[in-house]
Short mmCIF file of C-alpha atoms and ligand atoms in Angstrom, two decimals:
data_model
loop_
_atom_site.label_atom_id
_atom_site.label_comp_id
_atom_site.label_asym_id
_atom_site.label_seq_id
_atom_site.Cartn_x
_atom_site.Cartn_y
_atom_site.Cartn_z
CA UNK O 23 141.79 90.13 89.10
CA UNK O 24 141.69 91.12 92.77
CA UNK O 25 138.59 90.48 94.86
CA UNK O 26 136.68 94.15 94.57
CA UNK O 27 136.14 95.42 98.05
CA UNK O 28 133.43 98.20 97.19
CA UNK O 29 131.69 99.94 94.23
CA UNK O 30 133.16 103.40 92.57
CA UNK O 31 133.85 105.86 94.55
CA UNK O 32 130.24 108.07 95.11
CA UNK O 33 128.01 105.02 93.91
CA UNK O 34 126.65 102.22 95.94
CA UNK O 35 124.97 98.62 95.87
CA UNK O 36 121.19 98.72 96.34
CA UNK O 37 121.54 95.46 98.19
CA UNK O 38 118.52 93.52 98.65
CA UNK O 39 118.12 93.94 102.49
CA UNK O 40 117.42 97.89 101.22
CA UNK O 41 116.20 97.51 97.79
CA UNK O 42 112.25 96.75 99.24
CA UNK O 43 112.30 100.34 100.91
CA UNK O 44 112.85 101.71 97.20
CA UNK O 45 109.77 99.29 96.22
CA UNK O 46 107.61 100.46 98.69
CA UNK O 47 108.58 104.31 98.14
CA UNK O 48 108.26 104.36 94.05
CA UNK O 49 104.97 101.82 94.87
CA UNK O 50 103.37 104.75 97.00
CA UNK O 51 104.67 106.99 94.47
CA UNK O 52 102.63 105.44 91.65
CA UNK O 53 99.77 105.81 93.39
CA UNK O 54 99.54 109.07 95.07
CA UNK O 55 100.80 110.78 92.00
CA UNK O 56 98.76 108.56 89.56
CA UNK O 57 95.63 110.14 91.80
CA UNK O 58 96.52 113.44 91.54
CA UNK O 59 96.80 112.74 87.57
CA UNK O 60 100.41 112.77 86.78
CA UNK O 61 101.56 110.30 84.08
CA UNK O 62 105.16 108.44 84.73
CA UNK O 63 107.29 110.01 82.13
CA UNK O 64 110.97 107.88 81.66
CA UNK O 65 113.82 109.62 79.52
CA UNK O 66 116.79 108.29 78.32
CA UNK O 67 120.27 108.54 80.76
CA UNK O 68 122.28 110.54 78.58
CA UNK O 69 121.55 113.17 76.62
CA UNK O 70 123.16 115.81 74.60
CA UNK O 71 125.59 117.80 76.79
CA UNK O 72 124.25 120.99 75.15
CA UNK O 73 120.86 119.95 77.12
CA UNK O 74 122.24 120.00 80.42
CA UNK O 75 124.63 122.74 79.98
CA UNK O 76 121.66 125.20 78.66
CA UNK O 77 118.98 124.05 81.62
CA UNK O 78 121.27 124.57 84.56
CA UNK O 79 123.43 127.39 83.36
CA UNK O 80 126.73 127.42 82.01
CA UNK O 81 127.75 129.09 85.45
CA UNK O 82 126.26 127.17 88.17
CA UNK O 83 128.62 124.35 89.81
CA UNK O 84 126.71 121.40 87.96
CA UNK O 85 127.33 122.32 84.61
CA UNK O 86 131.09 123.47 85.80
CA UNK O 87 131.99 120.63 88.19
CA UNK O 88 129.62 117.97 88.25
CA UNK O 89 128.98 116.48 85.02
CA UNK O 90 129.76 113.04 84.00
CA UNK O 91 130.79 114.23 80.02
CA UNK O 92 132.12 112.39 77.42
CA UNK O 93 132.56 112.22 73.45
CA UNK O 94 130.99 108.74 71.90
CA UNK O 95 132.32 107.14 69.21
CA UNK O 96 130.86 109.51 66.77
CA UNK O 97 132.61 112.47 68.77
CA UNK O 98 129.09 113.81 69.96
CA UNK O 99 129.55 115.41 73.30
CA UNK O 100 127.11 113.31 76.17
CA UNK O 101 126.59 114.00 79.50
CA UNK O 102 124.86 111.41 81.56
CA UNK O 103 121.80 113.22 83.74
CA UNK O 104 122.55 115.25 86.60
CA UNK O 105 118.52 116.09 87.44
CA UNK O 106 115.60 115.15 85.52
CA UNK O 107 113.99 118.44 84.61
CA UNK O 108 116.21 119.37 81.29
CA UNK O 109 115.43 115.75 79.24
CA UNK O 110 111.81 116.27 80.46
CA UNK O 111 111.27 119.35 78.67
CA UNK O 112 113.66 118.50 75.79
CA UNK O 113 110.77 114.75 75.73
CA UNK O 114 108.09 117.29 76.11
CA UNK O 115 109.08 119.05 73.32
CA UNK O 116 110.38 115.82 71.04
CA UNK O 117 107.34 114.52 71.60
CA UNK O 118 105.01 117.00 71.20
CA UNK O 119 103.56 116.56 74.46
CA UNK O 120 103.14 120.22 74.41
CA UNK O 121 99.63 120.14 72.20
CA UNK O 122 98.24 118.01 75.04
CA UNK O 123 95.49 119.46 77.16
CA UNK O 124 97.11 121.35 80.08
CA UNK O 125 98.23 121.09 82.38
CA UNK O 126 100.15 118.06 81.58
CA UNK O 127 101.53 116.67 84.92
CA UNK O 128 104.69 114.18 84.57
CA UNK O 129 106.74 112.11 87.13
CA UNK O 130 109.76 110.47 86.84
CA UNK O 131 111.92 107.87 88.96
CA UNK O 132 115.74 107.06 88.10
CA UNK O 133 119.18 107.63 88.57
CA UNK O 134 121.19 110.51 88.27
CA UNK O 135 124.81 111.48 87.82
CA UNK O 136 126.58 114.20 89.66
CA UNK O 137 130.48 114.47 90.00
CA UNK O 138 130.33 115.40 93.66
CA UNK O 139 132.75 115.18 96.74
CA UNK O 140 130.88 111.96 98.07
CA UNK O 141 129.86 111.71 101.67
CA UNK O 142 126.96 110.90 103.51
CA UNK O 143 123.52 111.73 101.54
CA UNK O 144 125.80 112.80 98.62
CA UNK O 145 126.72 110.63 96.01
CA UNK O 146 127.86 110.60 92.21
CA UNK O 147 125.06 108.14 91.56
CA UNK O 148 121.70 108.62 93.10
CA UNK O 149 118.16 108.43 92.39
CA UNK O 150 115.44 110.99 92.21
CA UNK O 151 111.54 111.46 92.25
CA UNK O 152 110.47 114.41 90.54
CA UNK O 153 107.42 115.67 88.91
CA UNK O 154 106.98 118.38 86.31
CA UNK O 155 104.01 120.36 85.29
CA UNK O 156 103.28 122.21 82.20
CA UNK O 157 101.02 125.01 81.33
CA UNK O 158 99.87 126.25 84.88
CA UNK O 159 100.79 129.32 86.27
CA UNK O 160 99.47 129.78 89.37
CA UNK O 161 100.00 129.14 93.07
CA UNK O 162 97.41 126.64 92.92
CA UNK O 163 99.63 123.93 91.08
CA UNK O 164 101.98 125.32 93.34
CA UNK O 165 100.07 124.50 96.67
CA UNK O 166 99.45 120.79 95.07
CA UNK O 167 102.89 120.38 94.02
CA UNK O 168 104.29 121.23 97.33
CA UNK O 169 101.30 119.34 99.42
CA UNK O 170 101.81 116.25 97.29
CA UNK O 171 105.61 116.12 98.91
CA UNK O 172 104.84 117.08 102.48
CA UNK O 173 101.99 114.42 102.17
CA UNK O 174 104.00 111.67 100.62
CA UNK O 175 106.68 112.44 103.54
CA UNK O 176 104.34 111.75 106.72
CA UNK O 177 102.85 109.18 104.67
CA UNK O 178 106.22 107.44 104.82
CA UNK O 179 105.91 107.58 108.69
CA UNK O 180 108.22 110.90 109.25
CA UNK O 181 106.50 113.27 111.60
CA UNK O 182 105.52 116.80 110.64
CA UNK O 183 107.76 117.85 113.42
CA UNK O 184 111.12 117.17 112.06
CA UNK O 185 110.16 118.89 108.78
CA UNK O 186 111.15 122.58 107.67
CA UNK O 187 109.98 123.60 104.33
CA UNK O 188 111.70 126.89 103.22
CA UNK O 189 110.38 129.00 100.71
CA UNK O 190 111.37 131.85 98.35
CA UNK O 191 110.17 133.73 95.42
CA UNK O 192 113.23 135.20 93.38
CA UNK O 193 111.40 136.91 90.92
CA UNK O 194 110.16 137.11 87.09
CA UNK O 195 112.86 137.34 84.84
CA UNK O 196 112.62 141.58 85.19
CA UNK O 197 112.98 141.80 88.58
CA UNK O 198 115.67 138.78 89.29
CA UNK O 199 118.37 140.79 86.73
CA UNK O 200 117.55 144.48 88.43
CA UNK O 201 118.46 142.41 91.65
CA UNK O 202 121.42 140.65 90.04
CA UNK O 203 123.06 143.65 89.38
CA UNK O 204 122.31 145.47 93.00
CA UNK O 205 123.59 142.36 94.30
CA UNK O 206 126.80 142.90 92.10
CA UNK O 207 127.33 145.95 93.17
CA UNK O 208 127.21 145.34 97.02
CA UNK O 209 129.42 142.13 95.81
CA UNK O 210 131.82 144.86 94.18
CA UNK O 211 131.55 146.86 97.24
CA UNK O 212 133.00 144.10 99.28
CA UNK O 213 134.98 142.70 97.37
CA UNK O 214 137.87 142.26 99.78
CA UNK O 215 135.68 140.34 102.39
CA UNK O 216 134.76 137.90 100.33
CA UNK O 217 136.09 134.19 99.27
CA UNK O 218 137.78 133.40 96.30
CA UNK O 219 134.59 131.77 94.86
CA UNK O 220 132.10 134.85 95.43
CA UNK O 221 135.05 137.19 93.95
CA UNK O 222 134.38 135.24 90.63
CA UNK O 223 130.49 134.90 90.98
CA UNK O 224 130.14 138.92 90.64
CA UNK O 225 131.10 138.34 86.84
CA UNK O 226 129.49 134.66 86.82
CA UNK O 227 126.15 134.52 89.26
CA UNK O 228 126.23 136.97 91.96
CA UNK O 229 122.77 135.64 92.96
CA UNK O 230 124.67 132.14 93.71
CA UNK O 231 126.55 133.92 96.16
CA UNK O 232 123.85 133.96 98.92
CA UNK O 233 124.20 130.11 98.61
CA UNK O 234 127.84 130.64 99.96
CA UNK O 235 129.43 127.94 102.66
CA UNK O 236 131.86 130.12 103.99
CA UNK O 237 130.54 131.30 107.61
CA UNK O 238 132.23 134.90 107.37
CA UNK O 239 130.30 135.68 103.84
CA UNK O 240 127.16 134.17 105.34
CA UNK O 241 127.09 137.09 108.29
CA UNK O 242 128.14 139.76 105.81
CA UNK O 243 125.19 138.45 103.21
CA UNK O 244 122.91 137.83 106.32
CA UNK O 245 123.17 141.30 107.83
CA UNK O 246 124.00 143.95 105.03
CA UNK O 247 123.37 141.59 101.42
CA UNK O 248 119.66 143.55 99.53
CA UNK O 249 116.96 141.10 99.45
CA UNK O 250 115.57 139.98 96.58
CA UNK O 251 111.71 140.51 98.16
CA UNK O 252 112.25 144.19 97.86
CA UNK O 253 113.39 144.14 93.86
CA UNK O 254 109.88 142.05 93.40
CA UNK O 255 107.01 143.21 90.95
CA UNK O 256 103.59 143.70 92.51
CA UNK O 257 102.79 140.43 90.06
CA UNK O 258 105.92 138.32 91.86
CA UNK O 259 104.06 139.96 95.56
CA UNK O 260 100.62 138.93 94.76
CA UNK O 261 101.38 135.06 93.53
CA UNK O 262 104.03 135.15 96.57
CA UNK O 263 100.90 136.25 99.12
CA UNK O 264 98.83 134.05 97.75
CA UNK O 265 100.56 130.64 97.94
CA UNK O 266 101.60 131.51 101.10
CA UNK O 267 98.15 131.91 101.93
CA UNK O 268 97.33 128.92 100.54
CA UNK O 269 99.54 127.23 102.99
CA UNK O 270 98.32 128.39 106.00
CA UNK O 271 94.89 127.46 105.16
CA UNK O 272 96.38 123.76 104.51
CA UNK O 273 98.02 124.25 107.64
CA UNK O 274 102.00 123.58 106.23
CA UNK O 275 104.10 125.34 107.84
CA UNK O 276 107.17 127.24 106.11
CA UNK O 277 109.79 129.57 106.42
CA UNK O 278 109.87 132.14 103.81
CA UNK O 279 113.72 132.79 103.59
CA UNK O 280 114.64 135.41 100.68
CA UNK O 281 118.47 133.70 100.79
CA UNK O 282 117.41 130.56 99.30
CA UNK O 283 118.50 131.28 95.66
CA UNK O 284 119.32 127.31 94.45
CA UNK O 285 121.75 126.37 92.03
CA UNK O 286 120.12 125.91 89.08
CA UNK O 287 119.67 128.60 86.83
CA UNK O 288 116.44 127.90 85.39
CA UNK O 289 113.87 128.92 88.29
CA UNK O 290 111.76 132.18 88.30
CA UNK O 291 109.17 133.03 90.70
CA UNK O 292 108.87 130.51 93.81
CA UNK O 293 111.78 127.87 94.79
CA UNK O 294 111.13 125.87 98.07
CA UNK O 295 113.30 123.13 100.16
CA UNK O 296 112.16 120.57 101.74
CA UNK O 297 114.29 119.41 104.82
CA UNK O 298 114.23 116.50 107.46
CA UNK O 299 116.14 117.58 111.30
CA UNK O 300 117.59 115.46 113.57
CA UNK O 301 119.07 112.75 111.17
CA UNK O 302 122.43 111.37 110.33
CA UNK O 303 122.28 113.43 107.05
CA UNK O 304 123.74 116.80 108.42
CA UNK O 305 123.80 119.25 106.05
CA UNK O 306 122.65 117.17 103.29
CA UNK O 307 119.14 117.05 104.83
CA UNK O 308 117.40 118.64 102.11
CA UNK O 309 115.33 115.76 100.85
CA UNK O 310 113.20 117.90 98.17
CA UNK O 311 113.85 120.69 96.50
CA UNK O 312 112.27 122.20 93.41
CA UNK O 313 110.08 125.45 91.87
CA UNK O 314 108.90 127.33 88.68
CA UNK O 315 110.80 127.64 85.44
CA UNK O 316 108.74 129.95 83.07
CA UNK O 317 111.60 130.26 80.64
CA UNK O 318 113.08 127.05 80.34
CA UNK O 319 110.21 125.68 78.02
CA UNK O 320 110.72 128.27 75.60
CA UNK O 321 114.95 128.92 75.91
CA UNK O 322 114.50 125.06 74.19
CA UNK O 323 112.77 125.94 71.14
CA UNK O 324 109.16 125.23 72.53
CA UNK O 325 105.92 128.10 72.82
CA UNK O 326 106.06 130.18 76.19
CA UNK O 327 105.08 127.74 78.70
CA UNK O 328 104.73 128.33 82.72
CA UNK O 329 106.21 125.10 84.14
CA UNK O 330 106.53 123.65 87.96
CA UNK O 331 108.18 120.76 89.50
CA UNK O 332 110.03 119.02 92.26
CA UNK O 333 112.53 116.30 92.60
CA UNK O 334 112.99 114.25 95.94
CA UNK O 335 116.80 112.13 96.44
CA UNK O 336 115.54 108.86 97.28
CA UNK O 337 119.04 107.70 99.21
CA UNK O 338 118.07 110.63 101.57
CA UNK O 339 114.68 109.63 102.24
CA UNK O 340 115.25 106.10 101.98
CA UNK O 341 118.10 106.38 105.01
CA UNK O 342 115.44 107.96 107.04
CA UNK O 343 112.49 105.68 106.89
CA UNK O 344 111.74 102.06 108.10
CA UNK O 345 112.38 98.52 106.59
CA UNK O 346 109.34 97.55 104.78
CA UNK O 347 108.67 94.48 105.32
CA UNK O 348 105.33 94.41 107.05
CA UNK O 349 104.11 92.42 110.41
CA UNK O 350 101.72 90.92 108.08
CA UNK O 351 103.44 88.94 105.66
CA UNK O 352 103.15 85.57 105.32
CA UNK O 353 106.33 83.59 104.31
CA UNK O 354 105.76 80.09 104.02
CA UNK O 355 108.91 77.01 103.13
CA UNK O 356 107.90 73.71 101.82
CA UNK O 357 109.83 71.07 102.77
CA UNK O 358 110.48 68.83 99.87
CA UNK O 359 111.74 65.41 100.92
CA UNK O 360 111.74 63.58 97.66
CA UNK O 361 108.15 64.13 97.16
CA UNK O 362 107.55 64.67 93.43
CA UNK O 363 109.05 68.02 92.68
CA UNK O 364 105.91 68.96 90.65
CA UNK O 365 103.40 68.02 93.45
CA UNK O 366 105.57 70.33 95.87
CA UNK O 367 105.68 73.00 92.93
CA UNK O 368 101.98 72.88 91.81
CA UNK O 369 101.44 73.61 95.84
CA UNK O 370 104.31 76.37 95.96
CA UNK O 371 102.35 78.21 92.87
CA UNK O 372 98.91 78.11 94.36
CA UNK O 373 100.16 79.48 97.16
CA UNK O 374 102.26 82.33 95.67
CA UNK O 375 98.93 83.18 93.44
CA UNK O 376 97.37 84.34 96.35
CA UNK O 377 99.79 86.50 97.18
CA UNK O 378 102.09 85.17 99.81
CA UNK O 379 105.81 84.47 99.74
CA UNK O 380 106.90 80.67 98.95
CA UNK O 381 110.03 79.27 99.14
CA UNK O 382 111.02 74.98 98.78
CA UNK O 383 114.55 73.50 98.66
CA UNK O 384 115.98 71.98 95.32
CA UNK O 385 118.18 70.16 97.03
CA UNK O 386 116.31 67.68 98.89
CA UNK O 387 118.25 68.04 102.05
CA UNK O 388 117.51 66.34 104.81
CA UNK O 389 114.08 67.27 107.14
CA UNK O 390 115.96 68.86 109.50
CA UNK O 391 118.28 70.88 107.42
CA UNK O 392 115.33 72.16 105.54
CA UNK O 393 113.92 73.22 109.00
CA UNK O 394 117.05 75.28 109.88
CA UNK O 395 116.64 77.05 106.28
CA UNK O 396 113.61 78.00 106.58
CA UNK O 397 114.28 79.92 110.35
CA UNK O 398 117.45 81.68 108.74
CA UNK O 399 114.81 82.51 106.04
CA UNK O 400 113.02 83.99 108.65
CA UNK O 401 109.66 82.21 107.48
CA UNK O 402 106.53 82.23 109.51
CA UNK O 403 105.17 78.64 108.35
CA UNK O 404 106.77 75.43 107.06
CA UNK O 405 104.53 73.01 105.52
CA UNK O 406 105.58 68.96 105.08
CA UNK O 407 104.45 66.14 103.87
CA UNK O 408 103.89 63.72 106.74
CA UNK O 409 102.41 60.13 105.67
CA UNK O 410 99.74 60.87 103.57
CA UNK O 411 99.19 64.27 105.20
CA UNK O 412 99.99 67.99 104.69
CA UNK O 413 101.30 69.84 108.05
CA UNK O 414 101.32 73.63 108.44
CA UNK O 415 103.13 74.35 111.51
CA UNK O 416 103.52 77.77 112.46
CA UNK O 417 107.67 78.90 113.12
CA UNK O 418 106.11 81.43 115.22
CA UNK O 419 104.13 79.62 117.70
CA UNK O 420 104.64 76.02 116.99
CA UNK O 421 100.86 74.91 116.25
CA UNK O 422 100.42 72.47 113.75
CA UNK O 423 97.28 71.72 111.35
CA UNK O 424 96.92 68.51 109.37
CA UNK O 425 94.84 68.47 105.93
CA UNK O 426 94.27 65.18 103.76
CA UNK O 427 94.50 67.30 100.12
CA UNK O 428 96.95 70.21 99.33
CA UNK O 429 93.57 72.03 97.93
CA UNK O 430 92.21 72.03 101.80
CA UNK O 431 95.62 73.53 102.92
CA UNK O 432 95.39 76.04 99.54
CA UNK O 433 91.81 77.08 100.55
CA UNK O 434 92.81 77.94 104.42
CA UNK O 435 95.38 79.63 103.02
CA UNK O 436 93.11 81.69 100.91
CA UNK O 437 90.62 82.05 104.20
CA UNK O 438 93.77 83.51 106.29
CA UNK O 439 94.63 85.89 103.39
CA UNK O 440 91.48 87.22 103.06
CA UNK O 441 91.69 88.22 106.98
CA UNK O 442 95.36 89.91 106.32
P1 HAM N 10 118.28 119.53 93.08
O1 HAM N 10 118.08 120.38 94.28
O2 HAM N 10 119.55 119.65 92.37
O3 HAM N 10 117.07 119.85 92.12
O4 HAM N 10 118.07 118.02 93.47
C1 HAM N 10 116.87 117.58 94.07
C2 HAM N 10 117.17 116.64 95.23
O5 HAM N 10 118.00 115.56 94.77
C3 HAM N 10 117.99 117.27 96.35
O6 HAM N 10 117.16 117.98 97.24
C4 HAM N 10 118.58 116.04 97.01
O7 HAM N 10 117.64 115.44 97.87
C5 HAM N 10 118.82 115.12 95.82
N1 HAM N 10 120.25 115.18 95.42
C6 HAM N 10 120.86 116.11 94.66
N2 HAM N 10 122.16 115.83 94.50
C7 HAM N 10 122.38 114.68 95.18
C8 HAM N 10 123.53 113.85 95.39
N3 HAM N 10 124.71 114.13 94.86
N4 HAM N 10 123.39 112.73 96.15
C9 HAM N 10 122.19 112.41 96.68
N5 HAM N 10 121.07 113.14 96.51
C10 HAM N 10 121.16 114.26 95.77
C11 HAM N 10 116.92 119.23 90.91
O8 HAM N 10 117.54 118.27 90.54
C12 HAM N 10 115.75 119.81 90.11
N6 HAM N 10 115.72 119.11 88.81
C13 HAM N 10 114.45 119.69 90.84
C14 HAM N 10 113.30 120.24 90.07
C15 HAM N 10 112.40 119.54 89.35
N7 HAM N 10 113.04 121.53 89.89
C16 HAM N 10 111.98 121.64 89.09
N8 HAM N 10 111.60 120.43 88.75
#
């Protein structure tokens, strides 16, 4: 076989020199959403195509395009995940999650499957964050839901500045068809301006059209398209009003943009986007994106539930935030020169029980050698055995301190920790 040169087309090697950003975002994901009392939830990869196919909607372009579908051996029809909401409910359900006390708040980490046209910030594997919350139907769990992800962004050290949260309500399941078919109608009525694609969403999704790429359909849907806010119910106003409300009084700012319709079919009432400017990820810089789905619970067999949730792409965020290794760290090497290997081991362990990062040659190579490795390891201390003495000389500023037992040079250590 040939030497590979990369990985599938769409997919990519988390290669270690990245892989302790996605540490340190699902590690501050633990605990910020473990506070807030959601419980990590994890579902299988695949599921049964039927799962996917009925969440999204036979007509939007994951279920048509993007699925990665296949028979097994038994001729069942799989699809591996292309989100994480659908096998959340369907493990909700399974499990009878849904006699819990309510709300019950999940969260979720893993990778998902889309069959996309890669490029930057789009791939055919990725990961996402998401959360999902059951049994609450107000703009409260809203307002947390949406403050937990602006919060978790600045906490990752991007500024409030370059973000632009957009948000939309598109309506209980009443209003959103009267506007589907006013929206089909002016579709209809332009029919001859319009792309190929919107043609066919006028039988399909006309909603999906305001989602359109094409610049000339934008203007037309941007200047003459109805608006969904006017086909609302006073209910749909009020719970609109009042997370906006909500907002302001947290002080996020937000667009409210009545063209954002997403393309999944399973929201009703509020959908948001959460977006990062001025990065390389052009116009895939929507790093968040989520809302309600008061139906979905139910179209899968379960009782009438209200449900909430978000999902963040991790390559997205990840590409935007700093390494994380931190200032702090302590690295040591211990040069082993023939010493016995479990003397220099014992030592390694202590050390690495108290936290710190340890790494010792197995080679026995000479002093110097082992010197070199541990610079290109980018350590901060080597420690050797010198006569009957332990040296810990600093790479960083070249002092050296001597200690007659290892357990002085293990509890110095542990003082310097303890100042970290
Ligand atoms: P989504 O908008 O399809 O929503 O995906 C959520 C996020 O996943 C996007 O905003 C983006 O950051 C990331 N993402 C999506 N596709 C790709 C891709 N091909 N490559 C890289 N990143 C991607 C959902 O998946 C919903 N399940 C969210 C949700 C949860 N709604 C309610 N609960």
């Amino acid at each position: 076989m040939k030497r590979p040169t990369s990985p599938p087309r769409g997919t990519q090697d988390i290669l270690p020199a990245t892989s302790g950003v996605y540490h340190k975002v699902r590690d501050l994901a633990y605990t910020t959403l473990s506070r807030a009392g959601f419980q990590e939830i994890q579902t299988p990869i695949f599921e049964s195509t039927e799962i996917f196919a009925r969440a999204a909607g036979e007509s939007s372009d994951i279920v048509n395009k993007e699925m990665y579908t296949f028979e097994d051996r038994s001729k069942r029809s799989i699809t591996l995940r292309p989100e994480g909401t659908a096998g959340v409910v369907r493990a909700y359900l399974s499990n009878g999650l849904d006699r819990q006390v309510k709300p019950v708040k999940l969260w979720y980490w893993g990778p998902m499957f889309r069959y996309e046209r890669s490029q930057v910030g789009r791939y055919r594997q990725f990961h996402q964050l998401g959360l999902e919350v059951f049994g609450s139907g107000g703009a409260y769990i809203e307002l947390e839901g949406i403050k937990l992800a602006w919060d978790f962004v600045l906490s990752l050290g991007i500024s409030e500045d370059r973000l632009s949260l957009e948000i939309n309500n598109v309506g209980d399941m009443g209003s959103r068809s009267r506007y589907q078919d006013i929206m089909r109608q002016f579709l209809v009525e332009h029919r001859d301006q319009i792309c190929p694609d919107c043609q066919r969403r006028i039988d399909t999704n006309p909603l999906r059209a305001l989602d359109c790429k094409v610049e000339s359909d934008q203007s037309l849907y941007q200047a003459h398209a109805p608006q969904i806010g006017d086909y609302l119910t006073s209910d749909c106003i009020e719970h609109r009003d009042t997370l906006f409300e909500l907002l302001d009084r947290q002080g996020i700012s937000y667009t409210y943009n009545q063209s954002l319709v997403r393309g999944l079919d399973y929201y009703t009432g509020t959908v948001f986007e959460l977006k990062v400017l001025g990065s390389d990820l052009a116009q895939q810089n929507t790093i968040c994106a989520g809302g309600r789905y008061d139906t979905l619970v139910e179209q899968f067999g379960g009782p009438s539930t209200k449900a909430f949730g978000w999902a963040f792409g991790i390559e997205r965020l990840t590409s935007l935030i700093e390494g994380a290794s931190s200032e702090s760290e302590k690295k040591y090497f211990i040069v082993n020169e023939g010493q016995g290997f479990t003397d220099v081991y014992n030592l390694t362990q202590y050390i690495r029980d108290m936290g710190c990062i340890v790494l010792l040659d197995y080679d026995q190579k000479p002093f110097n050698k082992q010197f070199d490795l541990a610079q290109k390891y980018k350590c901060t201390d080597i420690i050797y055995y010198q006569k009957d003495q332990l040296v810990l000389r600093s790479l960083q500023d070249d002092s050296r301190m001597t200690f007659k037992q290892s357990a002085d040079l293990v509890e110095y250590v542990a003082r310097e920790m303890s100042h970290i």
